[in-house]
Structures are given as C-alpha cells and as structure tokens.
Amino acid sequence: MSHSGQPTPLESRASSALRGTVRVPGDKSISHRALILGALAVGETRISGLLEGEDVLNTAKAMQALGAKVERTRTGIWSVHGVGVGGFAAPDNPLDFGNSGTGCRLAMGAVAGCPIAATFDGDASLRSRPMRRILDPLELMGAKVSSSADGGRLPMTLQGARDPLPVVYRTPVASAQIKSAVLLAGLSAPGVTTVIEQEASRDHTELMMAHFGATIVSENEGPHGRKISLTGQPELHGANVVVPADPSSAAFPIVAALIVPGSDVVLTDVMTNPLRTGLFTTLREMGASIEESDVRGDTGEPMARFRVCGSRLRGVTVPPERAPSMIDEYLVLAVAAAYAEGVTTMRGLQELRVKESDRLEATADMLRVNGVKVEIVGDDMIVEGKGHVAGSGLVATHMDHRIAMSALVMGLAADSPVKIDDTTFIATSFPDFIPMMRELGADFS
Ligand code: S3P
C-alpha cells in the first residue's frame, strides 16, 4: 500500500495525568511470521490478535498472491491455508510491501526457496533501503536477482532456486531480518542450514518454526551470539498462533506515562521475549516505575501486564550490545532521555541509519527543533536531559511511523506544543495510536 494522499499534520500538547488500561495491537514481527509460515505450511493456520496495520496487511496480500488462501473471519481470527514448503506459485503482479522492510525481506527469503520469479516493490522509503544484505546469502543458496534498481534496491525481480543449497552463514550485522530470510529459504534446502550471529537478534522465526513442526536448534555462540541450525525440508503443519501485544508499540504509551506527571497506565498482554525488552531494562535503570504482573506464555512467547507511573528519570549509558533487543525503541528512548536529568549516551546505533528513515539523524533533528541538546558522535547518540522539553518545533517524520509517534509523545509534557508534519505512516504499525492515546488523556489536536 503506497501513500499518495495529502500529509496530515498534528499537534501534541502538555496533557494532564494519563490514566487507563489499554492493549496495544499485536506484535508486528510475530504477525508477519505467522502469515508467512502459515502460507508455507500444509493445512490451516489460525491467527488471533494479528496486527491489522498496513505493513502486515501487505504481507497478507503477498502470501495470497503467492498461492496461499488468507482470510479474516468475522470474529477477527485470520485463517491461512498454506501451499507447503517450496510450493509458492509465481505471482501475476509485483508484490507491494509498502513501507515494510520486514515483510519484504522475509518474503524474499521464502521466495528464494521456491522455483518461481517474483517482483518486489515498496514505497519511496522502502525503495531507498539496502537489500544486498539479504541477497548475499540468498544468492549463495541459489537464488538470482534478474533485475533491480541501482545499488540492488527495489523494485527487484528475484528468481528463486530450483534446488536450494543449505549454507552456514555468519550474518555481518545483528539482524533478525537477515537471519529469518536465510532460515525461510533454508526450509526448502536439503540438510542443515545454519545461521551464526555475533549478537543475538529477536528469535521469533526460530520459535515459530518449531511451533509449526520444524527441527531447529539454537545454541549460544560467544558472549552475546547464537548459532541456529534448521533441518531442511520439514513437513510444516498449520498451527494456532496467539499474537501478544507489541512491546515496540507499547513503548509509546509507556514513555508517555513516564514523562507526564501523575500518570498511571496499565498495558495488558505485552510480549516480554527477552530479545525484545532492552527498552524496559533501560527505562528501569533510568528510574522508571514499571511493574510487571500476570506473567504467562504462549508458543514460547511470554507476555505480562505492565503498570507504568509518572517517574523522575535520570540519564544513563546504554551499552552497544543491548541494541538488537531495542533497535526500534531508541527514538522514544531519546524522548525519555530528553525529560531525564543528566546525559544519556546510547552506543552502537549504526543500524538506525538504514531503517524506515535515517533514524539517527531524524531523531536528533526531532529533539533539536524542540530545544533539546543532542550530539551524534560516530554511531553514538548523546542526549542532554534537562528534566523538561521546550517544544514548539515542527518535526519532519520522513515516512517513518516511529518518528511520528515519538514526537507526539514528546509533546505531551513539553512547555509548548510539538507539531509533526504527517501522521499518515502511523497506520503501518499502530493504526489506533491516536484514539488510544486520546483515551488515556493525550491532548492531540
Ligand atoms: C524486525 C527486525 C528488526 C526491526 C524490524 C523488525 C523483524 O530489523 O528493526 O522493525 O521482525 O525481524 P533488523 O533485524 O534488520 O535489525
């Protein structure tokens, strides 16, 4: 889904204490994976709590175009009838992944293991993002790029391998997208496909492949890494998937509750997979009051109820090895850092430069135009927290949902309103963000 309409600006103002109980939408990473693995399984997969944001809906359409039957039942359950490992059919039209790097890159992995050609495309943001990191291992496995825009970017036509080869692949950066693309292609390869990562990235693909019946083993590798070995050509069977609430979306009301004095907000069913919770660890180190209760798990993905209260925060140093477990949360952490007392140093943020926007620059600009002192030194971001934010800036969102939501959160306690140039892209991951935040007491107008 590519956007062509007029931008919709919005202003966020200092609000009185936020209060209430909310459930943010389903986890985006798990939602993409449930659709893709459902499409590669035999039999029916039933998914409850799927994120119905544009990114995931584009993946659903792509799975349908590749031959799976994907339907939303009247009760909101998504049903997928898959084609079996290696069984995708060539799509008639280009697959449009809109704004979503995850949907596109994981689908490339799945297509690479099938003897078909498919064209991948996306919006201007996705067309600017690097795809070489995915293509390098997929080409080793036998896939070929038959056409692409300059620099191996979208639009691109990928020819999947007739006889995919298993590989042992060391990922050059900690990226669950690279790892997942290799493992998805590896489903069709005979023998064992192995991915070795220096820093462990989110493991939803591994957990879900096991849930669908694959044999997949994950071992520690070095101090922070993992070695994942998948036995190829499994008989994947359709499964039930319950999608917990997305911790990366929960991050926005959580930081909002922390910075607006007197707030008391409860979030239910928040996923607490330890490879996703770096933000919560960091916020607690900063002095945040975040209580967890009702801890439970489903298909290996734990979840809990969070109670968050307005807190005085202090600056901290966030170590680089924590980055993979909070890679999408630095934007809103930078907002928390601006409201903290003292300096927050976030180290090792190079991957932020290749997300939906250059998030390192975009986050620094978001803070600067609102009177916060911030520096980028190499791959580190240093925010000088003064306990309050002047505001009155206009934030450029660069087709990036997380910049938009972070800036709106920042305005909720600022001395003067914070304005964003466009809310449109919030719909990619958190379609109800604005009404849900208003329900808690946010003053957006
Ligand atoms: C994701 C992985 C991360 C993250 C993205 C979702 C995933 O990207 O930024 O929003 O679902 O695998 P990288 O793995 O490339 O860091």
GROMACS .gro file of C-alpha atoms in nm, residues 5-443:
model
  439
    5GLY     CA    1  -0.267   1.149  -0.030
    6GLN     CA    2  -0.202   1.484   0.135
    7PRO     CA    3   0.006   1.480   0.456
    8THR     CA    4  -0.195   1.514   0.778
    9PRO     CA    5  -0.016   1.726   1.039
   10LEU     CA    6  -0.098   1.701   1.411
   11GLU     CA    7  -0.003   1.888   1.726
   12SER     CA    8   0.061   1.736   2.069
   13ARG     CA    9   0.024   1.946   2.387
   14ALA     CA   10   0.104   1.918   2.755
   15SER     CA   11  -0.164   1.691   2.899
   16SER     CA   12  -0.290   1.618   3.246
   17ALA     CA   13  -0.205   1.282   3.403
   18LEU     CA   14  -0.261   0.988   3.165
   19ARG     CA   15  -0.482   0.715   3.306
   20GLY     CA   16  -0.645   0.393   3.192
   21THR     CA   17  -0.591   0.038   3.073
   22VAL     CA   18  -0.510  -0.040   2.710
   23ARG     CA   19  -0.397  -0.329   2.493
   24VAL     CA   20  -0.175  -0.213   2.213
   25PRO     CA   21  -0.205  -0.408   1.885
   26GLY     CA   22  -0.042  -0.742   1.809
   27ASP     CA   23   0.330  -0.775   1.763
   28LYS     CA   24   0.437  -0.680   1.412
   29SER     CA   25   0.728  -0.924   1.389
   30ILE     CA   26   0.517  -1.220   1.501
   31SER     CA   27   0.227  -1.116   1.276
   32HIS     CA   28   0.444  -1.117   0.960
   33ARG     CA   29   0.594  -1.453   1.055
   34ALA     CA   30   0.259  -1.616   1.133
   35LEU     CA   31   0.130  -1.524   0.786
   36ILE     CA   32   0.447  -1.636   0.606
   37LEU     CA   33   0.488  -1.965   0.791
   38GLY     CA   34   0.114  -2.026   0.764
   39ALA     CA   35   0.149  -1.980   0.388
   40LEU     CA   36   0.433  -2.237   0.379
   41ALA     CA   37   0.256  -2.493   0.599
   42VAL     CA   38   0.015  -2.764   0.500
   43GLY     CA   39  -0.332  -2.726   0.649
   44GLU     CA   40  -0.493  -2.436   0.831
   45THR     CA   41  -0.319  -2.179   1.049
   46ARG     CA   42  -0.546  -1.969   1.271
   47ILE     CA   43  -0.405  -1.643   1.400
   48SER     CA   44  -0.569  -1.440   1.675
   49GLY     CA   45  -0.457  -1.090   1.764
   50LEU     CA   46  -0.287  -1.031   1.426
   51LEU     CA   47  -0.170  -0.671   1.386
   52GLU     CA   48  -0.402  -0.524   1.124
   53GLY     CA   49  -0.160  -0.247   1.030
   54GLU     CA   50  -0.066  -0.170   0.670
   55ASP     CA   51   0.273  -0.346   0.689
   56VAL     CA   52   0.116  -0.676   0.790
   57LEU     CA   53  -0.182  -0.642   0.555
   58ASN     CA   54   0.067  -0.608   0.270
   59THR     CA   55   0.232  -0.933   0.378
   60ALA     CA   56  -0.113  -1.100   0.387
   61LYS     CA   57  -0.179  -0.983   0.030
   62ALA     CA   58   0.163  -1.105  -0.083
   63MET     CA   59   0.102  -1.451   0.067
   64GLN     CA   60  -0.229  -1.465  -0.116
   65ALA     CA   61  -0.061  -1.361  -0.443
   66LEU     CA   62   0.190  -1.644  -0.390
   67GLY     CA   63  -0.089  -1.901  -0.372
   68ALA     CA   64  -0.194  -1.926  -0.006
   69LYS     CA   65  -0.557  -1.869   0.093
   70VAL     CA   66  -0.568  -1.588   0.351
   71GLU     CA   67  -0.896  -1.477   0.507
   72ARG     CA   68  -1.017  -1.273   0.802
   73THR     CA   69  -1.310  -1.441   0.973
   74ARG     CA   70  -1.598  -1.239   1.114
   75THR     CA   71  -1.460  -1.285   1.465
   76GLY     CA   72  -1.129  -1.124   1.373
   77ILE     CA   73  -0.932  -1.451   1.351
   78TRP     CA   74  -0.710  -1.478   1.044
   79SER     CA   75  -0.711  -1.812   0.866
   80VAL     CA   76  -0.429  -1.917   0.632
   81HIS     CA   77  -0.433  -2.231   0.418
   82GLY     CA   78  -0.074  -2.284   0.309
   83VAL     CA   79   0.083  -2.438   0.000
   84GLY     CA   80   0.357  -2.642   0.171
   85VAL     CA   81   0.733  -2.576   0.185
   86GLY     CA   82   0.863  -2.482  -0.162
   87GLY     CA   83   0.510  -2.461  -0.301
   88PHE     CA   84   0.463  -2.090  -0.382
   89ALA     CA   85   0.319  -2.007  -0.725
   90ALA     CA   86   0.461  -1.722  -0.936
   91PRO     CA   87   0.256  -1.407  -0.864
   92ASP     CA   88   0.087  -1.233  -1.159
   93ASN     CA   89   0.182  -0.883  -1.041
   94PRO     CA   90   0.464  -0.721  -0.841
   95LEU     CA   91   0.436  -0.776  -0.465
   96ASP     CA   92   0.395  -0.434  -0.299
   97PHE     CA   93   0.530  -0.429   0.058
   98GLY     CA   94   0.456  -0.059   0.110
   99ASN     CA   95   0.674   0.070   0.396
  100SER     CA   96   0.775  -0.269   0.538
  101GLY     CA   97   1.134  -0.391   0.534
  102THR     CA   98   1.041  -0.694   0.744
  103GLY     CA   99   0.756  -0.813   0.520
  104CYS     CA  100   0.966  -0.765   0.208
  105ARG     CA  101   1.288  -0.922   0.331
  106LEU     CA  102   1.124  -1.224   0.494
  107ALA     CA  103   0.914  -1.284   0.184
  108MET     CA  104   1.232  -1.265  -0.027
  109GLY     CA  105   1.375  -1.547   0.183
  110ALA     CA  106   1.060  -1.755   0.141
  111VAL     CA  107   1.050  -1.694  -0.237
  112ALA     CA  108   1.423  -1.772  -0.269
  113GLY     CA  109   1.346  -2.132  -0.171
  114CYS     CA  110   1.084  -2.179  -0.445
  115PRO     CA  111   1.142  -2.223  -0.822
  116ILE     CA  112   0.949  -1.908  -0.916
  117ALA     CA  113   1.022  -1.546  -1.010
  118ALA     CA  114   0.861  -1.262  -0.816
  119THR     CA  115   0.899  -0.885  -0.831
  120PHE     CA  116   0.927  -0.698  -0.501
  121ASP     CA  117   0.839  -0.332  -0.462
  122GLY     CA  118   0.755  -0.077  -0.196
  123ASP     CA  119   0.709   0.291  -0.122
  124ALA     CA  120   0.981   0.558  -0.151
  125SER     CA  121   1.116   0.474   0.197
  126LEU     CA  122   1.145   0.101   0.125
  127ARG     CA  123   1.288   0.167  -0.222
  128SER     CA  124   1.573   0.356  -0.057
  129ARG     CA  125   1.667   0.073   0.184
  130PRO     CA  126   1.955  -0.173   0.131
  131MET     CA  127   1.863  -0.521   0.009
  132ARG     CA  128   2.217  -0.651  -0.057
  133ARG     CA  129   2.237  -0.777   0.300
  134ILE     CA  130   1.953  -1.020   0.218
  135LEU     CA  131   2.060  -1.101  -0.136
  136ASP     CA  132   2.416  -1.202  -0.044
  137PRO     CA  133   2.312  -1.514   0.148
  138LEU     CA  134   2.014  -1.588  -0.077
  139GLU     CA  135   2.242  -1.591  -0.382
  140LEU     CA  136   2.474  -1.836  -0.202
  141MET     CA  137   2.169  -2.057  -0.163
  142GLY     CA  138   2.097  -2.044  -0.539
  143ALA     CA  139   1.854  -1.752  -0.584
  144LYS     CA  140   1.927  -1.492  -0.854
  145VAL     CA  141   1.837  -1.128  -0.899
  146SER     CA  142   1.715  -1.090  -1.255
  147SER     CA  143   1.658  -0.714  -1.232
  148SER     CA  144   1.683  -0.443  -0.970
  149ALA     CA  145   1.711  -0.067  -0.932
  150ASP     CA  146   2.058   0.081  -0.878
  151GLY     CA  147   2.252  -0.050  -0.580
  152GLY     CA  148   2.042  -0.369  -0.551
  153ARG     CA  149   1.732  -0.175  -0.437
  154LEU     CA  150   1.363  -0.218  -0.510
  155PRO     CA  151   1.190  -0.268  -0.745
  156MET     CA  152   1.361  -0.602  -0.788
  157THR     CA  153   1.284  -0.935  -0.950
  158LEU     CA  154   1.411  -1.238  -0.768
  159GLN     CA  155   1.435  -1.583  -0.924
  160GLY     CA  156   1.409  -1.845  -0.653
  161ALA     CA  157   1.631  -2.155  -0.654
  162ARG     CA  158   1.507  -2.478  -0.811
  163ASP     CA  159   1.739  -2.678  -0.583
  164PRO     CA  160   1.828  -2.451  -0.289
  165LEU     CA  161   2.156  -2.525  -0.112
  166PRO     CA  162   2.190  -2.535   0.265
  167VAL     CA  163   2.452  -2.287   0.388
  168VAL     CA  164   2.642  -2.191   0.701
  169TYR     CA  165   2.602  -1.813   0.711
  170ARG     CA  166   2.755  -1.563   0.953
  171THR     CA  167   2.541  -1.250   0.948
  172PRO     CA  168   2.754  -0.934   0.904
  173VAL     CA  169   2.519  -0.735   1.133
  174ALA     CA  170   2.282  -0.846   1.407
  175SER     CA  171   1.964  -0.858   1.202
  176ALA     CA  172   1.664  -1.082   1.256
  177GLN     CA  173   1.557  -0.995   0.904
  178ILE     CA  174   1.874  -1.141   0.750
  179LYS     CA  175   1.863  -1.445   0.980
  180SER     CA  176   1.496  -1.505   0.904
  181ALA     CA  177   1.539  -1.470   0.527
  182VAL     CA  178   1.814  -1.737   0.533
  183LEU     CA  179   1.610  -1.970   0.754
  184LEU     CA  180   1.298  -1.929   0.539
  185ALA     CA  181   1.496  -2.015   0.226
  186GLY     CA  182   1.662  -2.298   0.421
  187LEU     CA  183   1.322  -2.462   0.475
  188SER     CA  184   1.339  -2.580   0.111
  189ALA     CA  185   1.704  -2.689   0.117
  190PRO     CA  186   1.808  -3.048   0.192
  191GLY     CA  187   2.029  -3.086   0.501
  192VAL     CA  188   2.101  -2.831   0.770
  193THR     CA  189   2.105  -2.453   0.718
  194THR     CA  190   2.300  -2.271   0.987
  195VAL     CA  191   2.298  -1.901   1.076
  196ILE     CA  192   2.558  -1.765   1.315
  197GLU     CA  193   2.510  -1.422   1.466
  198GLN     CA  194   2.758  -1.234   1.680
  199GLU     CA  195   2.481  -1.062   1.876
  200ALA     CA  196   2.152  -1.243   1.928
  201SER     CA  197   1.865  -1.082   1.738
  202ARG     CA  198   1.494  -1.146   1.802
  203ASP     CA  199   1.418  -1.519   1.775
  204HIS     CA  200   1.051  -1.521   1.672
  205THR     CA  201   1.126  -1.707   1.348
  206GLU     CA  202   1.305  -1.987   1.531
  207LEU     CA  203   1.030  -2.019   1.794
  208MET     CA  204   0.755  -2.017   1.535
  209MET     CA  205   0.927  -2.263   1.301
  210ALA     CA  206   0.948  -2.507   1.594
  211HIS     CA  207   0.580  -2.441   1.671
  212PHE     CA  208   0.493  -2.533   1.310
  213GLY     CA  209   0.687  -2.861   1.336
  214ALA     CA  210   1.039  -2.783   1.210
  215THR     CA  211   1.351  -2.915   1.382
  216ILE     CA  212   1.553  -2.608   1.475
  217VAL     CA  213   1.823  -2.580   1.739
  218SER     CA  214   1.961  -2.259   1.887
  219GLU     CA  215   2.289  -2.260   2.081
  220ASN     CA  216   2.483  -1.981   2.244
  221GLU     CA  217   2.781  -1.860   2.041
  222GLY     CA  218   3.039  -1.640   2.212
  223PRO     CA  219   2.933  -1.395   2.484
  224HIS     CA  220   2.624  -1.250   2.311
  225GLY     CA  221   2.572  -1.454   1.994
  226ARG     CA  222   2.368  -1.750   1.873
  227LYS     CA  223   2.412  -2.039   1.629
  228ILE     CA  224   2.085  -2.156   1.478
  229SER     CA  225   2.059  -2.482   1.285
  230LEU     CA  226   1.749  -2.569   1.085
  231THR     CA  227   1.689  -2.915   0.936
  232GLY     CA  228   1.557  -2.851   0.587
  233GLN     CA  229   1.250  -2.983   0.407
  234PRO     CA  230   1.033  -3.031   0.714
  235GLU     CA  231   0.664  -3.104   0.686
  236LEU     CA  232   0.530  -2.780   0.833
  237HIS     CA  233   0.178  -2.820   0.965
  238GLY     CA  234  -0.071  -2.539   1.016
  239ALA     CA  235  -0.089  -2.420   1.377
  240ASN     CA  236  -0.278  -2.187   1.607
  241VAL     CA  237  -0.091  -1.863   1.682
  242VAL     CA  238  -0.186  -1.613   1.951
  243VAL     CA  239  -0.012  -1.281   1.885
  244PRO     CA  240   0.076  -1.094   2.206
  245ALA     CA  241   0.076  -0.713   2.221
  246ASP     CA  242   0.376  -0.548   2.055
  247PRO     CA  243   0.638  -0.422   2.303
  248SER     CA  244   0.765  -0.181   2.036
  249SER     CA  245   0.418  -0.022   2.019
  250ALA     CA  246   0.373  -0.040   2.398
  251ALA     CA  247   0.690   0.170   2.420
  252PHE     CA  248   0.495   0.484   2.320
  253PRO     CA  249   0.224   0.485   2.590
  254ILE     CA  250   0.487   0.362   2.839
  255VAL     CA  251   0.720   0.657   2.781
  256ALA     CA  252   0.420   0.892   2.767
  257ALA     CA  253   0.308   0.769   3.111
  258LEU     CA  254   0.659   0.811   3.250
  259ILE     CA  255   0.702   1.173   3.137
  260VAL     CA  256   0.353   1.308   3.213
  261PRO     CA  257   0.350   1.370   3.590
  262GLY     CA  258   0.094   1.176   3.794
  263SER     CA  259   0.018   0.926   3.517
  264ASP     CA  260  -0.089   0.570   3.598
  265VAL     CA  261  -0.135   0.349   3.292
  266VAL     CA  262  -0.183  -0.028   3.258
  267LEU     CA  263  -0.093  -0.220   2.941
  268THR     CA  264  -0.211  -0.578   2.905
  269ASP     CA  265  -0.057  -0.880   2.726
  270VAL     CA  266   0.273  -0.705   2.644
  271MET     CA  267   0.519  -0.952   2.491
  272THR     CA  268   0.827  -0.995   2.711
  273ASN     CA  269   1.056  -1.210   2.496
  274PRO     CA  270   1.397  -1.115   2.646
  275LEU     CA  271   1.532  -1.038   2.298
  276ARG     CA  272   1.281  -0.750   2.276
  277THR     CA  273   1.289  -0.592   2.619
  278GLY     CA  274   1.604  -0.379   2.614
  279LEU     CA  275   1.397  -0.061   2.641
  280PHE     CA  276   1.228  -0.174   2.963
  281THR     CA  277   1.565  -0.265   3.117
  282THR     CA  278   1.699   0.078   3.020
  283LEU     CA  279   1.397   0.271   3.146
  284ARG     CA  280   1.420   0.091   3.480
  285GLU     CA  281   1.788   0.186   3.503
  286MET     CA  282   1.673   0.544   3.448
  287GLY     CA  283   1.441   0.517   3.748
  288ALA     CA  284   1.113   0.434   3.573
  289SER     CA  285   0.830   0.282   3.772
  290ILE     CA  286   0.725  -0.015   3.557
  291GLU     CA  287   0.568  -0.310   3.739
  292GLU     CA  288   0.508  -0.643   3.567
  293SER     CA  289   0.242  -0.892   3.676
  294ASP     CA  290   0.030  -1.173   3.533
  295VAL     CA  291   0.331  -1.319   3.351
  296ARG     CA  292   0.236  -1.600   3.112
  297GLY     CA  293   0.342  -1.752   2.783
  298ASP     CA  294   0.210  -1.895   2.461
  299THR     CA  295   0.406  -2.071   2.184
  300GLY     CA  296   0.726  -1.975   2.364
  301GLU     CA  297   0.648  -1.601   2.360
  302PRO     CA  298   0.593  -1.477   2.717
  303MET     CA  299   0.371  -1.180   2.800
  304ALA     CA  300   0.281  -0.973   3.104
  305ARG     CA  301   0.067  -0.688   3.233
  306PHE     CA  302   0.258  -0.362   3.280
  307ARG     CA  303   0.167  -0.083   3.520
  308VAL     CA  304   0.356   0.238   3.449
  309CYS     CA  305   0.353   0.551   3.667
  310GLY     CA  306   0.491   0.901   3.607
  311SER     CA  307   0.857   0.894   3.720
  312ARG     CA  308   1.160   1.119   3.763
  313LEU     CA  309   1.417   0.983   3.521
  314ARG     CA  310   1.796   1.015   3.521
  315GLY     CA  311   2.046   0.985   3.233
  316VAL     CA  312   2.223   0.653   3.173
  317THR     CA  313   2.465   0.489   2.930
  318VAL     CA  314   2.310   0.221   2.709
  319PRO     CA  315   2.570  -0.037   2.601
  320PRO     CA  316   2.602  -0.129   2.231
  321GLU     CA  317   2.532  -0.498   2.290
  322ARG     CA  318   2.181  -0.407   2.404
  323ALA     CA  319   2.096  -0.256   2.063
  324PRO     CA  320   1.945  -0.567   1.898
  325SER     CA  321   1.695  -0.605   2.184
  326MET     CA  322   1.566  -0.249   2.148
  327ILE     CA  323   1.661  -0.145   1.796
  328ASP     CA  324   1.319   0.008   1.719
  329GLU     CA  325   1.292   0.183   2.057
  330TYR     CA  326   1.582   0.432   2.053
  331LEU     CA  327   1.359   0.705   1.911
  332VAL     CA  328   1.120   0.701   2.202
  333LEU     CA  329   1.406   0.635   2.445
  334ALA     CA  330   1.560   0.960   2.319
  335VAL     CA  331   1.236   1.133   2.421
  336ALA     CA  332   1.258   0.981   2.770
  337ALA     CA  333   1.625   1.088   2.781
  338ALA     CA  334   1.529   1.448   2.698
  339TYR     CA  335   1.294   1.451   3.002
  340ALA     CA  336   1.554   1.287   3.229
  341GLU     CA  337   1.802   1.476   3.445
  342GLY     CA  338   2.154   1.432   3.305
  343VAL     CA  339   2.318   1.289   2.999
  344THR     CA  340   2.203   0.970   2.825
  345THR     CA  341   2.456   0.806   2.592
  346MET     CA  342   2.323   0.543   2.352
  347ARG     CA  343   2.605   0.347   2.194
  348GLY     CA  344   2.637   0.141   1.877
  349LEU     CA  345   2.340   0.274   1.678
  350GLN     CA  346   2.473   0.224   1.322
  351GLU     CA  347   2.173   0.010   1.221
  352LEU     CA  348   1.940   0.306   1.287
  353ARG     CA  349   2.070   0.465   0.969
  354VAL     CA  350   1.903   0.203   0.746
  355LYS     CA  351   1.555   0.181   0.896
  356GLU     CA  352   1.233   0.340   0.758
  357SER     CA  353   1.434   0.666   0.766
  358ASP     CA  354   1.786   0.753   0.881
  359ARG     CA  355   1.665   0.734   1.238
  360LEU     CA  356   1.987   0.858   1.389
  361GLU     CA  357   1.963   1.192   1.207
  362ALA     CA  358   1.583   1.209   1.221
  363THR     CA  359   1.578   1.152   1.599
  364ALA     CA  360   1.847   1.412   1.658
  365ASP     CA  361   1.654   1.663   1.443
  366MET     CA  362   1.329   1.584   1.627
  367LEU     CA  363   1.498   1.673   1.956
  368ARG     CA  364   1.693   1.975   1.830
  369VAL     CA  365   1.392   2.155   1.679
  370ASN     CA  366   1.229   2.123   2.020
  371GLY     CA  367   1.518   2.275   2.210
  372VAL     CA  368   1.695   1.958   2.331
  373LYS     CA  369   2.075   1.939   2.305
  374VAL     CA  370   2.183   1.627   2.122
  375GLU     CA  371   2.501   1.512   1.954
  376ILE     CA  372   2.584   1.226   1.720
  377VAL     CA  373   2.941   1.107   1.767
  378GLY     CA  374   3.024   0.824   1.528
  379ASP     CA  375   2.744   0.572   1.589
  380ASP     CA  376   2.654   0.703   1.933
  381MET     CA  377   2.379   0.947   2.026
  382ILE     CA  378   2.420   1.167   2.331
  383VAL     CA  379   2.115   1.347   2.470
  384GLU     CA  380   2.143   1.616   2.736
  385GLY     CA  381   1.840   1.575   2.961
  386LYS     CA  382   1.718   1.885   3.145
  387GLY     CA  383   1.406   1.739   3.305
  388HIS     CA  384   1.183   1.930   3.062
  389VAL     CA  385   1.149   1.999   2.688
  390ALA     CA  386   1.083   2.344   2.539
  391GLY     CA  387   0.880   2.218   2.240
  392SER     CA  388   0.728   2.445   1.972
  393GLY     CA  389   0.918   2.258   1.696
  394LEU     CA  390   0.781   2.113   1.373
  395VAL     CA  391   0.910   1.756   1.335
  396ALA     CA  392   0.973   1.608   0.989
  397THR     CA  393   0.857   1.245   1.003
  398HIS     CA  394   1.028   1.118   0.682
  399MET     CA  395   0.763   0.846   0.610
  400ASP     CA  396   0.859   0.691   0.946
  401HIS     CA  397   0.585   0.580   1.186
  402ARG     CA  398   0.814   0.570   1.488
  403ILE     CA  399   0.939   0.926   1.441
  404ALA     CA  400   0.575   1.040   1.420
  405MET     CA  401   0.468   0.858   1.739
  406SER     CA  402   0.783   0.955   1.934
  407ALA     CA  403   0.736   1.325   1.854
  408LEU     CA  404   0.369   1.313   1.955
  409VAL     CA  405   0.471   1.152   2.286
  410MET     CA  406   0.732   1.423   2.339
  411GLY     CA  407   0.468   1.695   2.307
  412LEU     CA  408   0.259   1.552   2.594
  413ALA     CA  409   0.481   1.713   2.860
  414ALA     CA  410   0.651   1.990   2.662
  415ASP     CA  411   0.646   2.359   2.763
  416SER     CA  412   0.494   2.443   2.419
  417PRO     CA  413   0.322   2.211   2.169
  418VAL     CA  414   0.516   1.979   1.938
  419LYS     CA  415   0.387   1.950   1.582
  420ILE     CA  416   0.450   1.673   1.328
  421ASP     CA  417   0.421   1.717   0.952
  422ASP     CA  418   0.234   1.392   0.885
  423THR     CA  419   0.051   1.122   1.079
  424THR     CA  420  -0.010   0.901   0.773
  425PHE     CA  421   0.259   0.639   0.837
  426ILE     CA  422   0.144   0.563   1.192
  427ALA     CA  423  -0.106   0.329   1.021
  428THR     CA  424   0.176   0.097   0.917
  429SER     CA  425   0.223  -0.039   1.270
  430PHE     CA  426  -0.026   0.117   1.515
  431PRO     CA  427  -0.345   0.225   1.335
  432ASP     CA  428  -0.527   0.316   1.661
  433PHE     CA  429  -0.240   0.507   1.818
  434ILE     CA  430  -0.409   0.848   1.812
  435PRO     CA  431  -0.750   0.741   1.952
  436MET     CA  432  -0.585   0.509   2.208
  437MET     CA  433  -0.358   0.786   2.336
  438ARG     CA  434  -0.653   1.029   2.347
  439GLU     CA  435  -0.847   0.770   2.552
  440LEU     CA  436  -0.560   0.782   2.806
  441GLY     CA  437  -0.584   1.163   2.815
  442ALA     CA  438  -0.340   1.278   2.545
  443ASP     CA  439  -0.414   1.623   2.405
   0.00000   0.00000   0.00000
